[in-house]
Short mmCIF file of C-alpha atoms in Angstrom, two decimals:
data_model
loop_
_atom_site.label_atom_id
_atom_site.label_comp_id
_atom_site.label_asym_id
_atom_site.label_seq_id
_atom_site.Cartn_x
_atom_site.Cartn_y
_atom_site.Cartn_z
CA MET A 1 211.67 130.90 -9.67
CA LYS A 2 212.76 127.40 -10.11
CA ARG A 3 210.18 125.13 -7.74
CA GLU A 4 211.93 121.34 -8.49
CA PRO A 5 211.08 117.97 -6.34
CA SER A 6 214.87 119.29 -4.43
CA PHE A 7 213.89 122.74 -3.92
CA VAL A 8 209.84 121.04 -2.19
CA HIS A 9 212.49 118.10 -0.68
CA GLU A 10 214.43 120.98 0.80
CA TYR A 11 212.11 123.60 2.19
CA LEU A 12 209.78 120.98 4.10
CA GLN A 13 212.22 119.75 5.57
CA ASN A 14 213.44 122.60 6.82
CA PHE A 15 209.96 124.30 7.16
CA ARG A 16 209.11 126.53 10.37
CA LEU A 17 206.44 128.09 11.02
CA PRO A 18 205.73 131.46 11.30
CA GLY A 19 205.07 133.23 14.04
CA GLN A 20 201.92 135.97 14.46
CA ASP A 21 203.55 138.49 13.73
CA GLY A 22 204.96 137.04 10.39
CA GLN A 23 208.51 135.80 11.59
CA THR A 24 209.79 132.41 12.56
CA THR A 25 209.23 132.11 15.89
CA LEU A 26 212.19 132.04 17.98
CA GLN A 27 210.78 129.20 20.73
CA PRO A 28 211.19 125.98 20.29
CA VAL A 29 208.64 124.85 17.01
CA GLN A 30 208.11 121.27 16.20
CA THR A 31 211.06 120.18 13.18
CA THR A 32 209.89 117.71 10.59
CA VAL A 33 209.38 114.05 11.33
CA CYS A 34 210.56 112.69 8.12
CA ASP A 35 209.84 109.12 7.04
CA VAL A 36 209.29 106.73 4.64
CA VAL A 37 205.50 105.21 3.36
CA SER A 38 206.43 102.14 1.34
CA ILE A 39 204.15 101.50 -1.64
CA GLN A 40 203.84 98.14 -4.14
CA GLY A 41 208.21 98.30 -2.49
CA ILE A 42 208.77 101.18 -3.76
CA ASN A 43 209.58 103.90 -1.14
CA TYR A 44 208.58 107.57 -0.83
CA HIS A 45 209.14 110.04 1.29
CA ARG A 46 206.72 111.68 3.87
CA PHE A 47 206.61 114.68 6.21
CA THR A 48 204.68 115.74 9.62
CA ASN A 49 204.54 118.96 10.75
CA GLU A 50 202.33 121.83 10.89
CA PHE A 51 202.98 123.43 8.15
CA TRP A 52 199.58 125.93 8.81
CA THR A 53 197.26 126.69 10.68
CA ALA A 54 194.14 129.12 11.28
CA ARG A 55 196.29 130.74 13.93
CA GLN A 56 198.91 131.41 11.67
CA ARG A 57 196.66 133.71 9.73
CA GLN A 58 193.45 135.34 9.75
CA ALA A 59 191.39 134.34 6.94
CA ALA A 60 189.78 136.13 4.21
CA LYS A 61 186.43 136.89 5.66
CA ILE A 62 185.11 136.30 1.93
CA GLN A 63 185.39 133.25 2.76
CA GLU A 64 182.92 132.47 5.12
CA ILE A 65 180.68 130.37 2.83
CA SER A 66 180.03 127.02 5.12
CA TYR A 67 180.04 123.68 3.15
CA ARG A 68 180.42 120.46 4.06
CA ALA A 69 183.61 118.43 3.69
CA CYS A 70 185.93 121.58 3.08
CA PHE A 71 189.14 122.72 3.87
CA LYS A 72 190.78 125.48 5.37
CA PRO A 73 191.97 128.33 2.94
CA GLN A 74 195.54 128.53 4.79
CA LEU A 75 195.67 124.62 2.81
CA PRO A 76 195.96 126.20 -1.23
CA ARG A 77 198.03 128.83 -0.35
CA PHE A 78 200.62 127.08 1.74
CA PHE A 79 200.88 125.67 -2.05
CA ILE A 80 200.31 128.18 -3.80
CA THR A 81 201.91 130.65 -2.38
CA LEU A 82 204.92 127.82 -2.51
CA LEU A 83 205.17 126.70 -5.61
CA THR A 84 203.12 129.25 -7.68
CA ASP A 85 203.84 132.81 -9.09
CA PRO A 86 201.11 136.43 -9.90
CA GLY A 87 198.83 134.93 -13.14
CA ASP A 88 199.41 131.13 -13.48
CA VAL A 89 196.91 128.95 -13.45
CA VAL A 90 195.34 127.51 -10.10
CA TYR A 91 192.37 124.98 -10.74
CA ASP A 92 190.65 123.12 -8.47
CA PRO A 93 188.31 120.12 -9.90
CA PHE A 94 186.39 119.57 -7.40
CA SER A 95 185.69 122.95 -5.89
CA GLY A 96 182.68 122.43 -3.60
CA ARG A 97 182.03 126.02 -2.22
CA GLY A 98 185.87 127.52 -3.75
CA THR A 99 188.31 128.13 -1.69
CA THR A 100 190.94 127.05 -3.76
CA SER A 101 189.77 130.06 -6.18
CA ILE A 102 189.05 132.78 -3.73
CA GLU A 103 192.38 131.96 -2.16
CA ALA A 104 194.62 132.19 -5.73
CA SER A 105 191.92 134.97 -6.82
CA LEU A 106 193.02 136.62 -3.79
CA LEU A 107 197.06 136.00 -4.96
CA GLY A 108 196.90 136.66 -8.49
CA ARG A 109 196.41 133.67 -9.59
CA SER A 110 194.13 132.65 -12.97
CA ILE A 111 191.96 130.42 -11.53
CA ILE A 112 189.76 127.40 -13.35
CA ALA A 113 187.11 125.80 -11.26
CA ASN A 114 185.49 122.56 -12.15
CA ASP A 115 182.46 120.87 -9.57
CA ILE A 116 179.61 118.57 -11.06
CA ASN A 117 176.91 120.44 -8.94
CA PRO A 118 176.19 123.44 -9.74
CA LEU A 119 175.58 125.28 -6.52
CA SER A 120 179.85 125.13 -6.41
CA ARG A 121 179.29 127.83 -8.71
CA ILE A 122 176.82 129.85 -6.82
CA LEU A 123 178.78 129.92 -4.52
CA THR A 124 181.67 131.02 -5.82
CA GLU A 125 181.77 133.11 -8.86
CA PRO A 126 179.96 136.48 -7.12
CA ARG A 127 182.83 136.50 -3.85
CA LEU A 128 185.45 136.95 -7.20
CA SER A 129 183.41 140.47 -8.67
CA PRO A 130 182.53 141.33 -4.48
CA PRO A 131 179.51 144.26 -4.85
CA THR A 132 180.18 147.71 -2.74
CA LEU A 133 177.40 146.94 -0.05
CA GLU A 134 175.79 149.59 -1.46
CA GLN A 135 174.65 148.14 -4.36
CA VAL A 136 174.05 145.30 -2.18
CA ARG A 137 171.56 147.11 -0.47
CA VAL A 138 170.53 149.60 -3.15
CA ARG A 139 169.48 146.14 -4.65
CA LEU A 140 167.95 144.64 -2.29
CA TYR A 141 165.50 147.75 -1.15
CA GLU A 142 164.27 147.76 -5.15
CA ILE A 143 162.98 144.44 -5.20
CA PRO A 144 159.63 144.45 -5.69
CA ASP A 145 158.04 144.07 -1.61
CA LEU A 146 159.18 140.01 -0.74
CA THR A 147 155.72 139.10 -0.14
CA SER A 148 154.76 136.29 -1.78
CA PRO A 149 151.43 134.45 -1.34
CA GLY A 150 152.76 131.90 -1.22
CA CYS A 151 155.82 128.56 -1.58
CA ASP A 152 155.72 125.52 -3.57
CA LEU A 153 156.64 122.93 0.14
CA ASP A 154 156.04 123.78 3.41
CA LEU A 155 158.79 124.98 5.52
CA SER A 156 156.70 125.95 7.71
CA MET A 157 158.78 123.05 10.01
CA PHE A 158 162.19 126.52 9.28
CA TYR A 159 160.36 129.66 9.06
CA HIS A 160 158.41 131.94 10.36
CA PRO A 161 155.32 132.46 7.44
CA ASP A 162 156.62 136.23 6.74
CA THR A 163 160.17 135.16 6.47
CA LEU A 164 159.09 132.50 4.23
CA ARG A 165 157.18 134.29 2.35
CA SER A 166 160.07 136.96 1.45
CA LEU A 167 162.54 134.19 1.11
CA CYS A 168 160.02 132.31 -1.95
CA SER A 169 160.04 136.20 -3.29
CA LEU A 170 163.13 136.68 -3.22
CA ARG A 171 163.37 132.54 -4.73
CA GLU A 172 160.87 133.94 -7.29
CA TYR A 173 162.71 136.82 -8.12
CA LEU A 174 166.20 135.74 -8.11
CA ILE A 175 165.21 132.45 -10.24
CA SER A 176 163.36 134.81 -12.61
CA ARG A 177 166.55 137.01 -13.41
CA SER A 178 168.26 133.78 -14.08
CA ASN A 179 166.07 132.13 -16.85
CA ARG A 180 165.24 136.31 -18.48
CA GLY A 181 169.41 136.47 -18.67
CA GLU A 182 169.77 139.47 -16.60
CA CYS A 183 171.02 137.86 -13.27
CA ASP A 184 173.82 140.86 -13.48
CA PRO A 185 177.11 139.88 -10.10
CA VAL A 186 175.08 142.22 -7.09
CA ASP A 187 171.91 139.98 -8.07
CA GLN A 188 174.47 136.67 -7.82
CA TRP A 189 175.85 137.83 -4.67
CA ILE A 190 172.56 138.42 -3.10
CA ARG A 191 171.34 134.72 -4.65
CA MET A 192 175.14 134.07 -3.16
CA VAL A 193 174.73 134.91 0.62
CA ALA A 194 171.01 134.32 0.65
CA THR A 195 171.92 130.00 0.04
CA ASN A 196 174.25 130.20 2.53
CA ARG A 197 171.62 132.23 5.26
CA LEU A 198 169.22 129.59 4.57
CA SER A 199 169.72 127.60 7.77
CA GLY A 200 171.76 127.28 10.94
CA HIS A 201 171.79 127.47 14.78
CA SER A 202 172.01 131.08 14.71
CA PRO A 203 170.13 134.49 14.25
CA GLY A 204 172.14 135.16 11.97
CA PHE A 205 170.53 132.67 9.55
CA PHE A 206 166.65 133.12 7.75
CA SER A 207 165.65 129.57 9.71
CA VAL A 208 165.00 128.59 13.39
CA TYR A 209 167.72 126.92 15.26
CA THR A 210 168.90 123.29 13.74
CA LEU A 211 172.10 122.10 12.27
CA PRO A 212 175.03 124.44 11.09
CA PRO A 213 174.86 125.17 8.00
CA ASN A 214 177.51 122.95 5.86
CA GLN A 215 173.84 120.83 5.81
CA ALA A 216 170.93 120.79 6.19
CA VAL A 217 168.09 118.04 8.15
CA SER A 218 165.31 117.01 6.26
CA PRO A 219 161.53 118.61 7.16
CA GLU A 220 160.99 115.66 9.02
CA ARG A 221 164.05 116.11 11.49
CA GLN A 222 163.29 119.44 11.64
CA ILE A 223 159.61 119.25 13.30
CA VAL A 224 161.98 116.38 15.93
CA ILE A 225 164.32 119.14 16.30
CA ASN A 226 162.02 121.60 17.36
CA ARG A 227 159.07 119.58 19.58
CA ASP A 228 163.32 118.90 21.56
CA ARG A 229 164.14 122.27 22.18
CA ASN A 230 160.21 123.44 22.78
CA GLN A 231 160.14 126.30 19.76
CA THR A 232 159.22 127.98 17.25
CA PRO A 233 160.28 129.89 13.88
CA PRO A 234 160.57 132.96 14.51
CA PHE A 235 160.96 136.31 12.41
CA ARG A 236 164.42 136.91 11.21
CA ASP A 237 164.51 140.15 8.65
CA VAL A 238 165.59 138.78 4.95
CA ARG A 239 167.23 141.73 3.67
CA GLU A 240 168.95 142.84 6.96
CA ILE A 241 171.13 139.70 7.37
CA ILE A 242 171.68 139.00 3.62
CA LEU A 243 173.07 142.59 4.01
CA LYS A 244 174.42 141.58 7.66
CA LYS A 245 176.91 138.97 6.32
CA THR A 246 177.34 141.06 3.81
CA ARG A 247 179.23 142.92 6.10
CA SER A 248 181.43 140.47 7.11
CA LEU A 249 182.19 138.74 4.22
CA LEU A 250 183.49 142.90 2.17
CA GLN A 251 185.21 143.00 5.66
CA GLY A 252 189.34 143.67 4.61
CA ILE A 253 189.22 143.79 1.74
CA ASP A 254 192.15 145.77 0.36
CA PRO A 255 192.76 147.58 -2.28
CA LYS A 256 195.16 145.15 -3.49
CA GLN A 257 192.93 141.76 -3.45
CA ARG A 258 190.27 143.88 -4.91
CA GLU A 259 192.08 144.28 -8.61
CA ASN A 260 192.87 141.27 -8.34
CA PHE A 261 189.23 139.59 -7.67
CA VAL A 262 188.45 142.37 -11.28
CA LYS A 263 190.80 141.12 -12.85
CA ASN A 264 190.86 137.23 -12.87
CA ALA A 265 186.58 137.68 -12.58
CA GLU A 266 187.76 138.57 -16.17
CA ASN A 267 189.77 135.87 -17.31
CA SER A 268 188.11 132.79 -15.27
CA LEU A 269 186.75 129.50 -16.00
CA PHE A 270 184.44 127.97 -14.12
CA LEU A 271 182.49 124.20 -15.00
CA THR A 272 179.83 121.97 -14.40
CA GLY A 273 181.09 118.41 -14.91
CA ASP A 274 182.69 115.38 -14.28
CA ALA A 275 186.21 116.31 -13.42
CA ARG A 276 187.34 113.14 -15.58
CA TYR A 277 186.23 114.80 -18.55
CA THR A 278 187.49 118.97 -19.28
CA PRO A 279 187.65 119.37 -22.73
CA GLU A 280 187.02 123.26 -21.77
CA ILE A 281 190.75 122.93 -20.43
CA GLU A 282 193.73 123.64 -23.02
CA ASP A 283 196.79 120.53 -22.16
CA ASN A 284 199.79 122.00 -20.33
CA CYS A 285 198.44 125.15 -18.56
CA VAL A 286 197.12 124.58 -15.55
CA SER A 287 200.25 125.48 -12.97
CA LEU A 288 198.73 123.62 -9.87
CA THR A 289 195.86 121.74 -8.75
CA VAL A 290 194.87 122.02 -4.50
CA THR A 291 191.99 119.26 -4.38
CA SER A 292 190.07 117.67 -2.14
CA PRO A 293 188.42 114.80 -3.93
CA PRO A 294 184.97 113.36 -2.65
CA PHE A 295 186.33 110.28 0.06
CA LEU A 296 183.87 107.32 -0.92
CA ASP A 297 180.45 107.77 0.72
CA ILE A 298 181.01 109.08 4.08
CA VAL A 299 179.66 112.34 2.52
CA GLN A 300 175.49 112.67 0.89
CA TYR A 301 176.71 115.89 -0.28
CA SER A 302 172.94 116.21 -2.16
CA ALA A 303 170.93 115.21 0.83
CA ASP A 304 173.16 117.95 2.73
CA ASN A 305 172.06 120.25 -0.28
CA TRP A 306 168.21 119.99 -1.05
CA LEU A 307 167.37 123.33 0.30
CA ARG A 308 169.37 124.96 -1.04
CA CYS A 309 169.32 123.06 -4.45
CA TRP A 310 164.93 123.88 -3.51
CA PHE A 311 166.35 127.72 -3.23
CA ASN A 312 167.93 128.21 -7.11
CA GLY A 313 165.07 126.16 -8.31
CA LEU A 314 168.36 122.78 -9.21
CA ASP A 315 166.37 119.52 -8.68
CA ALA A 316 169.28 118.10 -5.57
CA ALA A 317 167.83 114.62 -7.38
CA VAL A 318 169.16 115.03 -10.76
CA ILE A 319 171.96 116.14 -9.55
CA GLY A 320 173.47 113.39 -6.38
CA LYS A 321 172.91 111.06 -9.73
CA LYS A 322 175.73 112.66 -10.77
CA ILE A 323 177.38 113.15 -8.29
CA SER A 324 180.31 109.93 -7.61
CA THR A 325 180.06 108.25 -3.86
CA ALA A 326 181.74 105.02 -4.44
CA ARG A 327 180.50 102.72 -1.34
CA LYS A 328 183.82 100.54 -2.47
CA ILE A 329 187.71 101.49 -2.13
CA SER A 330 188.10 99.26 -6.21
CA ASP A 331 185.19 101.88 -7.58
CA TRP A 332 186.53 105.20 -5.71
CA GLU A 333 190.55 104.19 -7.64
CA THR A 334 188.84 103.85 -11.12
CA ILE A 335 187.17 107.10 -11.30
CA MET A 336 189.96 108.55 -9.41
CA GLN A 337 192.74 106.57 -12.13
CA ASP A 338 190.94 108.96 -14.50
CA VAL A 339 190.97 112.12 -13.02
CA PHE A 340 194.54 110.99 -12.91
CA ARG A 341 195.20 110.73 -16.31
CA GLU A 342 192.80 114.21 -17.62
CA LEU A 343 194.92 116.22 -14.86
CA PHE A 344 197.99 115.09 -16.33
CA ARG A 345 196.55 116.40 -19.79
CA ILE A 346 196.17 119.52 -18.83
CA THR A 347 199.06 120.12 -16.25
CA LYS A 348 201.84 122.06 -17.48
CA PRO A 349 205.30 120.29 -17.70
CA GLY A 350 207.29 121.54 -14.17
CA GLY A 351 203.14 121.90 -12.48
CA TYR A 352 202.37 120.68 -9.45
CA VAL A 353 199.19 118.33 -8.23
CA ALA A 354 198.60 118.94 -4.32
CA PHE A 355 195.82 116.15 -3.67
CA GLU A 356 194.16 116.51 -0.42
CA VAL A 357 193.01 112.78 0.92
CA GLY A 358 192.07 111.20 4.63
CA GLU A 359 191.78 108.70 6.87
CA VAL A 360 188.04 107.10 6.38
CA ARG A 361 186.12 104.63 8.03
CA ASN A 362 187.87 105.03 11.63
CA GLY A 363 191.45 105.29 9.91
CA LYS A 364 191.65 101.35 8.19
CA ILE A 365 191.72 103.10 4.66
CA ARG A 366 194.70 105.26 4.29
CA LEU A 367 194.15 106.57 0.99
CA ASP A 368 196.54 108.68 0.29
CA GLU A 369 198.24 105.10 0.02
CA HIS A 370 196.41 104.32 -2.93
CA VAL A 371 196.24 107.73 -4.15
CA ILE A 372 200.30 107.37 -4.87
CA PRO A 373 199.81 104.60 -7.76
CA LEU A 374 197.43 106.48 -9.31
CA GLY A 375 199.26 109.34 -9.85
CA ILE A 376 202.12 108.04 -10.85
CA HIS A 377 200.39 105.73 -13.94
CA ALA A 378 198.71 109.11 -14.60
CA GLY A 379 202.56 110.02 -15.17
CA PHE A 380 203.44 111.93 -12.96
CA SER A 381 205.86 112.08 -10.20
CA CYS A 382 205.38 111.36 -6.31
CA CYS A 383 207.67 114.10 -4.04
CA GLY A 384 205.51 113.29 -1.19
CA VAL A 385 202.89 112.88 1.27
CA LEU A 386 202.48 116.36 3.83
CA ILE A 387 200.90 115.22 7.18
CA ASN A 388 200.06 118.49 8.61
CA LYS A 389 198.56 118.50 12.04
CA GLN A 390 195.32 120.19 13.75
CA ASP A 391 193.80 120.25 15.73
CA PHE A 392 190.37 118.38 16.02
CA THR A 393 187.52 119.67 14.13
CA LYS A 394 184.08 119.50 15.00
CA THR A 395 183.93 118.13 11.51
CA ALA A 396 185.37 115.46 12.78
CA ASN A 397 182.90 114.54 15.46
CA ILE A 398 179.88 114.81 13.50
CA TRP A 399 181.96 111.81 11.12
CA GLY A 400 182.15 109.97 14.58
CA VAL A 401 186.10 110.64 15.26
CA ASN A 402 185.26 111.30 18.19
CA ASN A 403 189.77 111.56 19.03
CA MET A 404 193.24 113.16 18.23
CA SER A 405 195.03 109.49 17.00
CA VAL A 406 192.06 109.46 13.94
CA GLY A 407 190.18 111.14 11.45
CA THR A 408 190.39 114.26 10.24
CA ASN A 409 192.71 115.56 12.79
CA THR A 410 195.28 115.61 10.12
CA ASN A 411 195.37 116.39 6.84
CA ARG A 412 197.20 114.04 4.34
CA ILE A 413 198.02 115.83 1.01
CA VAL A 414 200.21 113.78 -2.15
CA LEU A 415 202.04 116.20 -4.13
CA PHE A 416 203.03 115.73 -8.06
CA TYR A 417 205.01 117.10 -9.92
CA LYS A 418 204.82 116.93 -13.92
CA PRO A 419 208.36 116.22 -14.60
CA LEU A 420 209.55 119.06 -16.93
CA ALA A 421 210.51 117.40 -21.30
CA GLY A 422 213.55 114.64 -21.26
CA ASN A 423 213.09 114.69 -17.34
CA GLY A 424 211.82 111.42 -17.19
#
């Protein structure tokens, strides 16, 4: 099926959000608002509608891994189903928790994922080869008693002494297995789940009550939280929490999806490097890129992930120095221009890039208006900007957005197309 820009334009203009039963709703619905945005004297299409929503389709449970500043699975699914066929290659150069990769694999697409932070691969790759609950249970109870005599870091403000001993023992076991090259898919799964359960605000995490799991506070800040809440870390059973989360993540995976996972795990490519330089990826091989780049200096990934880095034996400071956190829009544009040049090289003719950006600094900067010239300069044509309306989020509140008119209450996606040879 050809998916040329004219087809995409018509689809977006006439879009109606499916109802809960998968059929187009018969209730009065919002139609797409079509207008243009003028950039450097050129008009580009802009489409505003509710193209996807959390109510439209319950995301697969296996997507429920917390990570700072990640988009909903419905976003990549929209573009994957619209613009690709089973077997096509879907890429995410800023993979994060792996939302695009997991969604693409569920849909039977081949995947390439990259993120300069090695935590991304730790959180994503195991979910492409999910073990059974019983395999996880057997492995957890095969591990020597989780009674490490001590820890190389004072984490007493987060964990009960017995929980901390168990956690440190598990950490030593996993790092040792990894260093010896013996970490199999079951070990990788346990590491992924444990990394996700390190800290949070419910009994389903190893820690005492703290901030949501997509960000780890400093030990000093946690001491203040404990004092203000008059709390001390309660005992948490590390093995049982891992099993409980495993049961939840595996819920609802059907045989076809598991088959897709197995097939795509063998052919997947995971990279841990700079998105501006990915020689491991062949020219003209990617059908669709769906990604969301770092947004200026809003999110400090290494600071948020220091506890996860510790558990996995990673140096958060070293990783943090590699991650680009441009404070000036001109510096951000310079970095993204190189990313677009690389995306143009690897995108096949007729392929697409869905580049999710947002309004930052209280709406004063609309990154889509800065991104369009970058993609054009790299050789892409711009199909337009999609603005998806969505509910106000807790994450937006964390970022200081307190109303529905600005910030992360909308997704803004610039859609680029690599012209076919001879089409300019």
